[in-house]
Tab-separated table of C-alpha atoms in Angstrom:
chain	number	residue	atom	x	y	z
A	1	MET	CA	-94.218	-41.240	126.849
A	2	ARG	CA	-96.638	-44.017	126.541
A	3	SER	CA	-99.490	-41.752	127.399
A	4	SER	CA	-98.354	-39.157	124.877
A	5	GLY	CA	-97.867	-41.802	122.222
A	6	ARG	CA	-101.304	-43.110	122.879
A	7	ASN	CA	-102.687	-39.618	122.580
A	8	SER	CA	-100.782	-38.913	119.387
A	9	ARG	CA	-101.871	-42.180	117.947
A	10	GLY	CA	-105.451	-41.503	118.811
A	11	SER	CA	-105.334	-38.010	117.344
A	12	GLY	CA	-103.643	-39.167	114.160
A	13	SER	CA	-106.222	-41.742	113.367
A	14	GLY	CA	-109.306	-40.003	114.579
A	15	GLY	CA	-109.005	-40.467	118.360
A	16	LYS	CA	-112.628	-39.822	118.915
A	17	ASN	CA	-113.574	-42.814	116.829
A	18	TYR	CA	-110.842	-44.946	118.385
A	19	ARG	CA	-112.069	-44.264	121.889
A	20	GLY	CA	-115.548	-44.988	120.742
A	21	ALA	CA	-114.409	-48.342	119.346
A	22	GLY	CA	-112.734	-49.211	122.685
A	23	ASN	CA	-115.878	-48.423	124.619
A	24	ARG	CA	-117.921	-50.537	122.266
A	25	ARG	CA	-115.389	-53.388	122.684
A	26	ASP	CA	-115.825	-53.263	126.461
A	27	GLU	CA	-119.588	-53.338	126.043
A	28	GLN	CA	-119.225	-56.313	123.696
A	29	GLN	CA	-117.232	-58.205	126.300
A	30	GLN	CA	-119.705	-57.421	129.082
A	31	ARG	CA	-122.741	-58.738	127.225
A	32	ALA	CA	-121.067	-61.618	125.434
A	33	GLY	CA	-123.429	-64.050	127.092
A	34	ARG	CA	-126.690	-62.489	125.942
A	35	PRO	CA	-127.944	-61.473	122.460
A	36	ARG	CA	-128.420	-57.874	121.468
A	37	PRO	CA	-131.913	-56.393	121.065
A	38	GLU	CA	-131.485	-56.345	117.305
A	39	GLU	CA	-130.556	-59.995	117.284
A	40	ARG	CA	-133.552	-60.944	119.341
A	41	ARG	CA	-135.781	-59.070	116.896
A	42	TYR	CA	-134.414	-60.998	113.932
A	43	ASP	CA	-134.652	-64.279	115.814
A	44	VAL	CA	-138.390	-63.707	116.032
A	45	GLY	CA	-138.543	-63.163	112.261
A	46	ASP	CA	-136.897	-66.310	110.889
A	47	GLY	CA	-136.360	-68.842	113.658
A	48	PRO	CA	-133.201	-70.385	115.091
A	49	LYS	CA	-131.138	-70.214	111.888
A	50	ALA	CA	-131.074	-66.414	111.881
A	51	GLY	CA	-129.579	-66.146	115.375
A	52	PRO	CA	-126.089	-67.606	114.878
A	53	LYS	CA	-125.543	-65.777	111.596
A	54	ALA	CA	-126.734	-62.435	112.867
A	55	GLY	CA	-125.186	-62.792	116.311
A	56	PRO	CA	-121.695	-64.019	117.265
A	57	LYS	CA	-120.341	-64.372	113.727
A	58	ALA	CA	-121.422	-60.888	112.778
A	59	GLY	CA	-119.301	-59.361	115.522
A	60	PRO	CA	-115.805	-60.279	114.241
A	61	LYS	CA	-116.716	-59.577	110.648
A	62	GLY	CA	-118.757	-56.476	111.109
A	63	GLY	CA	-117.166	-54.347	113.811
A	64	GLY	CA	-116.566	-56.621	116.864
A	65	PRO	CA	-113.220	-56.879	118.767
A	66	LYS	CA	-111.160	-56.874	115.602
A	67	ALA	CA	-112.686	-53.664	114.310
A	68	GLY	CA	-111.024	-51.522	117.006
A	69	PRO	CA	-107.281	-52.184	116.473
A	70	LYS	CA	-107.608	-51.946	112.715
A	71	GLY	CA	-109.144	-48.511	112.910
A	72	GLY	CA	-106.439	-46.808	110.780
A	73	PRO	CA	-106.852	-45.131	107.457
A	74	LYS	CA	-107.982	-48.372	105.917
A	75	ALA	CA	-110.542	-48.963	108.628
A	76	GLY	CA	-111.935	-45.521	108.092
A	77	SER	CA	-113.034	-46.453	104.580
A	78	GLN	CA	-114.329	-49.943	105.328
A	79	GLY	CA	-115.848	-49.642	108.734
A	80	GLY	CA	-113.711	-47.720	111.225
A	81	GLY	CA	-114.037	-44.108	110.025
A	82	PRO	CA	-116.817	-41.698	110.828
A	83	ARG	CA	-119.350	-43.854	109.004
A	84	GLY	CA	-117.635	-47.145	109.904
A	85	GLY	CA	-118.080	-46.448	113.585
A	86	SER	CA	-121.821	-46.295	113.222
A	87	GLN	CA	-122.128	-49.226	110.833
A	88	SER	CA	-119.451	-51.677	112.023
A	89	GLY	CA	-118.994	-51.179	115.738
A	90	GLY	CA	-122.295	-49.569	116.754
A	91	PRO	CA	-125.617	-51.128	117.548
A	92	ARG	CA	-126.238	-51.819	113.864
A	93	GLY	CA	-122.960	-53.685	113.395
A	94	GLY	CA	-124.309	-56.948	114.682
A	95	SER	CA	-127.278	-56.958	112.392
A	96	GLN	CA	-126.182	-55.228	109.217
A	97	GLY	CA	-122.438	-55.889	109.057
A	98	GLY	CA	-119.354	-53.642	109.198
A	99	GLY	CA	-118.463	-51.956	105.938
A	100	PRO	CA	-119.582	-52.328	102.404
A	101	ARG	CA	-118.195	-55.856	102.180
A	102	THR	CA	-119.900	-57.178	105.279
A	103	GLY	CA	-123.444	-55.987	104.570
A	104	GLY	CA	-124.447	-59.035	102.465
A	105	PRO	CA	-126.850	-61.804	103.237
A	106	SER	CA	-124.468	-63.621	105.610
A	107	ALA	CA	-124.169	-60.597	107.891
A	108	GLY	CA	-127.798	-60.335	108.876
A	109	GLY	CA	-129.244	-58.325	105.933
A	110	PRO	CA	-132.849	-58.563	104.743
A	111	LYS	CA	-132.403	-62.076	103.381
A	112	ALA	CA	-130.755	-63.297	106.580
A	113	GLY	CA	-133.914	-62.993	108.637
A	114	GLY	CA	-134.726	-59.295	109.035
A	115	GLY	CA	-138.253	-58.064	109.554
A	116	ARG	CA	-138.302	-56.424	106.119
A	117	GLY	CA	-137.926	-59.768	104.315
A	118	ARG	CA	-140.790	-61.490	106.154
A	119	LYS	CA	-142.993	-63.531	103.812
A	120	PRO	CA	-146.744	-62.758	103.768
A	121	GLY	CA	-149.072	-65.252	105.402
A	122	PRO	CA	-151.297	-67.624	103.406
A	123	SER	CA	-154.371	-66.095	101.733
A	124	ARG	CA	-157.830	-66.976	102.962
A	125	PRO	CA	-159.753	-69.626	100.948
A	126	ARG	CA	-162.588	-68.600	98.687
A	127	GLU	CA	-165.143	-70.499	100.756
A	128	TYR	CA	-164.266	-68.407	103.783
A	129	GLU	CA	-164.511	-65.197	101.749
A	130	ALA	CA	-167.951	-66.285	100.513
A	131	GLN	CA	-169.114	-66.935	104.072
A	132	ILE	CA	-167.992	-63.458	105.113
A	133	GLU	CA	-169.842	-61.910	102.169
A	134	GLU	CA	-173.047	-63.811	102.987
A	135	ARG	CA	-172.784	-62.780	106.622
A	136	ASN	CA	-172.429	-59.114	105.639
A	137	ARG	CA	-175.423	-59.292	103.298
A	138	ALA	CA	-177.555	-60.990	105.930
A	139	ARG	CA	-176.716	-58.216	108.357
A	140	HIS	CA	-177.895	-55.517	105.935
A	141	ASP	CA	-180.907	-57.418	104.518
A	142	LYS	CA	-182.777	-57.807	107.781
A	143	PRO	CA	-186.535	-57.086	107.582
A	144	ARG	CA	-187.529	-53.607	108.587
A	145	VAL	CA	-188.909	-53.394	112.085
A	146	LYS	CA	-192.313	-51.756	112.300
A	147	LEU	CA	-192.190	-49.060	114.936
A	148	PRO	CA	-195.137	-47.448	116.715
A	149	LYS	CA	-196.610	-44.287	115.241
A	150	THR	CA	-194.821	-42.153	117.812
A	151	PHE	CA	-191.425	-43.392	116.643
A	152	GLY	CA	-191.962	-44.223	112.961
A	153	GLU	CA	-193.670	-42.646	109.989
A	154	GLN	CA	-197.383	-41.963	109.940
A	155	GLU	CA	-199.710	-44.265	108.075
A	156	GLY	CA	-200.705	-43.525	104.502
A	157	GLU	CA	-199.174	-41.257	101.880
A	158	ARG	CA	-199.328	-37.546	101.338
A	159	LEU	CA	-202.241	-36.560	99.148
A	160	GLN	CA	-200.168	-34.516	96.698
A	161	LYS	CA	-197.794	-37.458	96.213
A	162	VAL	CA	-200.693	-39.808	95.429
A	163	LEU	CA	-202.150	-37.334	92.946
A	164	ALA	CA	-198.805	-36.829	91.234
A	165	ARG	CA	-198.296	-40.589	90.872
A	166	ALA	CA	-201.770	-40.889	89.363
A	167	GLY	CA	-200.759	-38.458	86.616
A	168	MET	CA	-202.502	-35.295	87.770
A	169	GLY	CA	-199.309	-33.266	87.402
A	170	SER	CA	-196.238	-32.464	89.450
A	171	ARG	CA	-196.408	-32.318	93.235
A	172	ARG	CA	-196.370	-28.529	93.080
A	173	ALA	CA	-199.302	-28.561	90.642
A	174	CYS	CA	-201.169	-31.015	92.890
A	175	GLU	CA	-200.589	-28.716	95.861
A	176	ASP	CA	-202.142	-25.902	93.823
A	177	LEU	CA	-205.182	-28.122	93.174
A	178	ILE	CA	-205.557	-28.587	96.927
A	179	ASP	CA	-205.210	-24.840	97.570
A	180	GLN	CA	-207.939	-24.193	94.995
A	181	ALA	CA	-210.311	-26.584	96.869
A	182	ARG	CA	-210.634	-28.827	93.828
A	183	VAL	CA	-209.681	-32.070	95.609
A	184	GLU	CA	-211.979	-34.085	97.833
A	185	VAL	CA	-211.340	-37.241	99.843
A	186	ASN	CA	-214.271	-39.461	100.836
A	187	GLY	CA	-216.727	-36.702	99.963
A	188	LYS	CA	-214.979	-33.897	101.900
A	189	ILE	CA	-213.058	-31.065	100.246
A	190	VAL	CA	-209.424	-30.886	101.360
A	191	THR	CA	-208.161	-27.435	102.301
A	192	GLU	CA	-204.901	-28.226	104.142
A	193	GLN	CA	-201.628	-29.495	102.722
A	194	GLY	CA	-199.969	-32.674	103.976
A	195	MET	CA	-203.090	-34.782	104.446
A	196	ARG	CA	-202.329	-38.502	104.424
A	197	VAL	CA	-204.567	-40.948	102.571
A	198	ASP	CA	-204.729	-44.655	101.793
A	199	PRO	CA	-204.875	-45.051	97.988
A	200	GLU	CA	-206.419	-48.510	98.293
A	201	LYS	CA	-209.311	-47.451	100.538
A	202	ASP	CA	-209.946	-43.713	100.247
A	203	GLU	CA	-211.993	-42.242	97.412
A	204	ILE	CA	-210.137	-39.310	95.858
A	205	LYS	CA	-211.727	-36.951	93.365
A	206	VAL	CA	-210.509	-33.917	91.440
A	207	ASP	CA	-213.180	-31.593	90.057
A	208	GLY	CA	-215.753	-34.271	90.834
A	209	LEU	CA	-213.946	-36.989	88.842
A	210	THR	CA	-212.556	-40.034	90.609
A	211	VAL	CA	-208.801	-40.425	90.373
A	212	ALA	CA	-207.561	-43.962	89.682
A	213	THR	CA	-204.901	-44.119	92.384
A	214	GLN	CA	-204.711	-47.905	92.509
A	215	SER	CA	-202.639	-50.048	90.166
A	216	TYR	CA	-205.383	-50.262	87.544
A	217	LEU	CA	-204.875	-50.085	83.799
A	218	PHE	CA	-207.303	-48.671	81.250
A	219	PHE	CA	-206.782	-48.900	77.494
A	220	ALA	CA	-208.761	-48.093	74.359
A	221	LEU	CA	-208.176	-50.191	71.222
A	222	ASN	CA	-209.368	-49.410	67.723
A	223	LYS	CA	-210.249	-52.979	66.769
A	224	PRO	CA	-209.757	-53.765	63.089
A	225	ALA	CA	-212.178	-55.915	61.119
A	226	GLY	CA	-211.449	-59.638	61.330
A	227	VAL	CA	-210.243	-59.558	64.953
A	228	VAL	CA	-212.159	-61.754	67.397
A	229	SER	CA	-213.327	-60.064	70.611
A	230	THR	CA	-211.649	-62.547	72.954
A	231	MET	CA	-208.342	-62.524	74.805
A	232	GLU	CA	-207.496	-66.019	73.528
A	233	ASP	CA	-208.778	-67.923	70.529
A	234	PRO	CA	-208.474	-71.731	70.400
A	235	ASP	CA	-208.728	-71.681	66.585
A	236	GLY	CA	-205.646	-69.474	66.275
A	237	ARG	CA	-207.454	-66.456	64.864
A	238	GLN	CA	-206.278	-62.950	65.613
A	239	CYS	CA	-207.805	-61.733	68.883
A	240	LEU	CA	-207.624	-58.864	71.359
A	241	GLY	CA	-205.010	-60.644	73.460
A	242	ASP	CA	-202.510	-60.257	70.617
A	243	TYR	CA	-202.404	-56.507	71.264
A	244	VAL	CA	-201.554	-56.779	74.978
A	245	THR	CA	-199.257	-59.800	75.109
A	246	ASN	CA	-196.409	-57.773	76.636
A	247	ARG	CA	-198.457	-56.707	79.690
A	248	GLU	CA	-197.583	-58.331	83.014
A	249	THR	CA	-201.061	-57.628	84.419
A	250	ARG	CA	-203.914	-59.650	82.972
A	251	LEU	CA	-206.417	-57.481	81.105
A	252	PHE	CA	-209.914	-58.266	79.881
A	253	HIS	CA	-212.212	-56.561	77.394
A	254	VAL	CA	-215.295	-54.501	78.261
A	255	GLY	CA	-218.155	-55.818	76.149
A	256	ARG	CA	-217.785	-57.254	72.678
A	257	LEU	CA	-217.742	-56.324	69.028
A	258	ASP	CA	-218.532	-58.870	66.336
A	259	THR	CA	-215.679	-59.959	64.120
A	260	GLU	CA	-216.542	-57.714	61.156
A	261	THR	CA	-217.316	-54.610	63.255
A	262	GLU	CA	-214.535	-52.099	63.790
A	263	GLY	CA	-214.071	-49.389	66.359
A	264	ILE	CA	-213.337	-48.677	69.988
A	265	ILE	CA	-213.248	-51.384	72.625
A	266	LEU	CA	-211.986	-50.918	76.188
A	267	LEU	CA	-209.469	-53.130	78.000
A	268	THR	CA	-208.881	-52.967	81.750
A	269	ASN	CA	-208.095	-54.946	84.900
A	270	HIS	CA	-210.704	-53.079	86.971
A	271	GLY	CA	-213.381	-55.735	87.401
A	272	GLU	CA	-216.073	-53.616	89.015
A	273	LEU	CA	-215.801	-50.878	86.404
A	274	ALA	CA	-215.981	-53.380	83.549
A	275	HIS	CA	-219.044	-55.014	85.089
A	276	ARG	CA	-220.919	-51.735	85.484
A	277	LEU	CA	-220.052	-50.507	81.995
A	278	THR	CA	-221.710	-53.564	80.455
A	279	HIS	CA	-224.658	-53.918	82.854
A	280	PRO	CA	-228.061	-52.760	81.434
A	281	ARG	CA	-228.878	-51.068	84.753
A	282	TYR	CA	-226.359	-48.276	84.144
A	283	GLY	CA	-227.243	-47.855	80.473
A	284	VAL	CA	-223.877	-46.657	79.151
A	285	GLN	CA	-224.450	-45.276	75.672
A	286	LYS	CA	-222.559	-46.554	72.619
A	287	THR	CA	-222.389	-44.741	69.276
A	288	TYR	CA	-222.003	-46.404	65.837
A	289	LEU	CA	-221.517	-45.278	62.251
A	290	ALA	CA	-223.249	-47.549	59.705
A	291	ALA	CA	-222.917	-47.561	55.922
A	292	ILE	CA	-226.203	-48.488	54.248
A	293	GLN	CA	-227.883	-48.190	50.845
A	294	GLY	CA	-230.766	-45.771	50.247
A	295	PRO	CA	-232.969	-44.106	49.529
A	296	LEU	CA	-234.028	-43.660	53.164
A	297	PRO	CA	-237.527	-42.747	54.249
A	298	ARG	CA	-237.944	-39.640	56.331
A	299	ASP	CA	-239.394	-41.508	59.272
A	300	LEU	CA	-236.547	-44.047	59.619
A	301	GLY	CA	-235.173	-42.289	62.660
A	302	LYS	CA	-238.623	-42.185	64.235
A	303	GLN	CA	-239.061	-45.920	63.671
A	304	LEU	CA	-235.724	-46.726	65.315
A	305	LYS	CA	-236.440	-44.478	68.311
A	306	SER	CA	-239.931	-45.871	68.841
A	307	GLY	CA	-238.635	-49.436	68.749
A	308	ILE	CA	-238.049	-52.304	66.341
A	309	GLN	CA	-239.448	-55.742	67.070
A	310	LEU	CA	-236.670	-58.349	67.068
A	311	GLU	CA	-236.552	-62.028	67.907
A	312	ASP	CA	-235.511	-61.319	71.508
A	313	GLY	CA	-237.762	-58.307	72.112
A	314	TYR	CA	-237.992	-54.649	71.235
A	315	ALA	CA	-234.841	-52.620	70.561
A	316	ARG	CA	-234.856	-48.830	70.659
A	317	ALA	CA	-232.277	-46.308	69.532
A	318	ASP	CA	-231.501	-43.242	71.654
A	319	HIS	CA	-230.395	-41.110	68.719
A	320	PHE	CA	-230.328	-41.274	64.909
A	321	ARG	CA	-229.044	-38.918	62.228
A	322	VAL	CA	-227.737	-38.985	58.667
A	323	VAL	CA	-224.077	-38.012	58.587
A	324	GLN	CA	-223.337	-38.216	54.855
A	325	ASN	CA	-225.215	-38.967	51.646
A	326	THR	CA	-223.596	-39.667	48.259
A	327	GLY	CA	-226.198	-40.906	45.786
A	328	LYS	CA	-227.611	-44.095	47.246
A	329	ASN	CA	-224.797	-44.447	49.769
A	330	TYR	CA	-225.696	-43.246	53.233
A	331	LEU	CA	-223.630	-42.946	56.355
A	332	VAL	CA	-225.858	-42.830	59.428
A	333	GLU	CA	-225.120	-42.493	63.141
A	334	VAL	CA	-226.976	-44.616	65.680
A	335	SER	CA	-226.660	-44.294	69.472
A	336	LEU	CA	-228.167	-46.738	71.959
A	337	HIS	CA	-227.510	-47.991	75.461
A	338	GLU	CA	-228.278	-51.661	74.836
A	339	GLY	CA	-225.560	-54.198	74.326
A	340	ARG	CA	-227.238	-57.227	72.826
A	341	LYS	CA	-225.457	-59.229	70.148
A	342	HIS	CA	-225.435	-57.585	66.692
A	343	ILE	CA	-228.059	-55.134	67.938
A	344	VAL	CA	-227.388	-52.355	65.395
A	345	ARG	CA	-227.112	-54.698	62.424
A	346	ARG	CA	-230.340	-56.470	63.322
A	347	MET	CA	-232.292	-53.242	63.876
A	348	LEU	CA	-231.333	-51.715	60.509
A	349	ALA	CA	-231.816	-55.010	58.698
A	350	GLU	CA	-235.303	-55.353	60.224
A	351	ALA	CA	-236.076	-51.804	59.009
A	352	GLY	CA	-235.067	-52.859	55.492
A	353	PHE	CA	-231.537	-51.453	55.307
A	354	PRO	CA	-228.793	-54.058	55.725
A	355	VAL	CA	-225.469	-52.739	56.990
A	356	ASP	CA	-222.450	-52.842	54.678
A	357	LYS	CA	-219.923	-51.579	57.251
A	358	LEU	CA	-220.180	-50.790	60.959
A	359	VAL	CA	-217.796	-48.843	63.197
A	360	ARG	CA	-218.227	-48.041	66.906
A	361	THR	CA	-217.046	-44.460	67.413
A	362	ALA	CA	-217.700	-43.959	71.132
A	363	PHE	CA	-218.122	-45.970	74.303
A	364	GLY	CA	-219.779	-43.744	76.867
A	365	PRO	CA	-217.680	-40.584	77.216
A	366	ILE	CA	-214.654	-42.146	75.478
A	367	ALA	CA	-214.525	-41.236	71.792
A	368	LEU	CA	-212.499	-42.980	69.109
A	369	GLY	CA	-211.373	-39.713	67.536
A	370	ASP	CA	-208.518	-39.978	65.058
A	371	GLN	CA	-207.046	-43.128	66.601
A	372	LYS	CA	-205.752	-45.373	63.833
A	373	SER	CA	-206.973	-48.897	63.264
A	374	GLY	CA	-205.081	-51.437	65.373
A	375	TRP	CA	-203.608	-48.822	67.730
A	376	LEU	CA	-203.792	-49.152	71.499
A	377	ARG	CA	-203.696	-46.116	73.754
A	378	ARG	CA	-203.871	-45.609	77.493
A	379	LEU	CA	-206.793	-43.604	78.852
A	380	THR	CA	-206.053	-40.368	80.648
A	381	ASN	CA	-207.042	-39.798	84.267
A	382	THR	CA	-209.787	-37.451	83.114
A	383	GLU	CA	-211.259	-40.121	80.847
A	384	VAL	CA	-211.087	-42.726	83.615
A	385	GLY	CA	-212.801	-40.302	85.962
A	386	MET	CA	-215.593	-39.711	83.435
A	387	LEU	CA	-216.090	-43.461	83.011
A	388	MET	CA	-216.353	-43.948	86.761
A	389	ARG	CA	-218.792	-41.094	87.102
A	390	GLU	CA	-220.874	-42.659	84.325
A	391	VAL	CA	-221.396	-45.785	86.467
A	392	ASP	CA	-221.426	-44.091	89.922
A	393	LEU	CA	-217.976	-45.214	91.059
């Protein structure tokens, strides 16, 4: 009878769960002297205070020995039913509590020392972060190791790249120049693509004109009247340096024009070119337009070409012609290769025709054209090449 009553009792109240509770009670009694794995995990999280709360005390409240006998209808809703068996008497009962009432902070929940409620560690100080950043930058900013030719890049740059950077066109257009045999390096015509050159040492020409591949600057200024032909003026007058103050590279003027003379004057940082353009040995021709009062004799041009005696010797013009004549007002063109001070003014004054206004319209192959007064323009590669050819560079 007892066995049948036990069976009927177990079947009436969910015998499967009741037997499960009895087995769990036996297991609880066998390992009463050692903590459960879940309890040991929470002990690691929050120290000694989490052990007692999540260990022995959680058993009676959350599904320990007392949870088995009370496994009737009431226990099924609070911790002994199908869900209560897994939450109150199972492996989670010691850590999370029995039913809904025992799952609070005192029964080993997140606030009682679980791994989920672990506080983050202290943040690293800013000084340490700065040291890490500097270390990373130093690792990436190491100087580049120069490898032998067999392992690294070849010396020099590709010819078409140098030509393109010098303003001769796109790389494709520069390759076409090479295919057309119009490019020469150090006096030899280049016929193959991919040739490497040194822009600082090799002489590169296109159609016989030297290409300025180095970091040289060449400018033409239409100097207005009243501007002094110096880069700096101690008296505070307007000078050539006022037109190139925003240039990082120091420029200097090629030759001079007197204060009242207008016209083209060259500015560059190429010292050898500037020296040759002003040296009498190379005889670079300059052209001027002068406004004088007539009437003019027919042989005035012949007199200027044959030579005029001045204080510092004879001065001869290379070319003379009358450009315009309105009554007594004449506009004449004078070309000469000398560069002495006030040479054109002194020659015409010695011939009996003082100059009212003087404008230099050309310096060698570089013409003033329609460039406005006070405007500065950069010379093209073709113009630079013509200047260098003029002085055998």
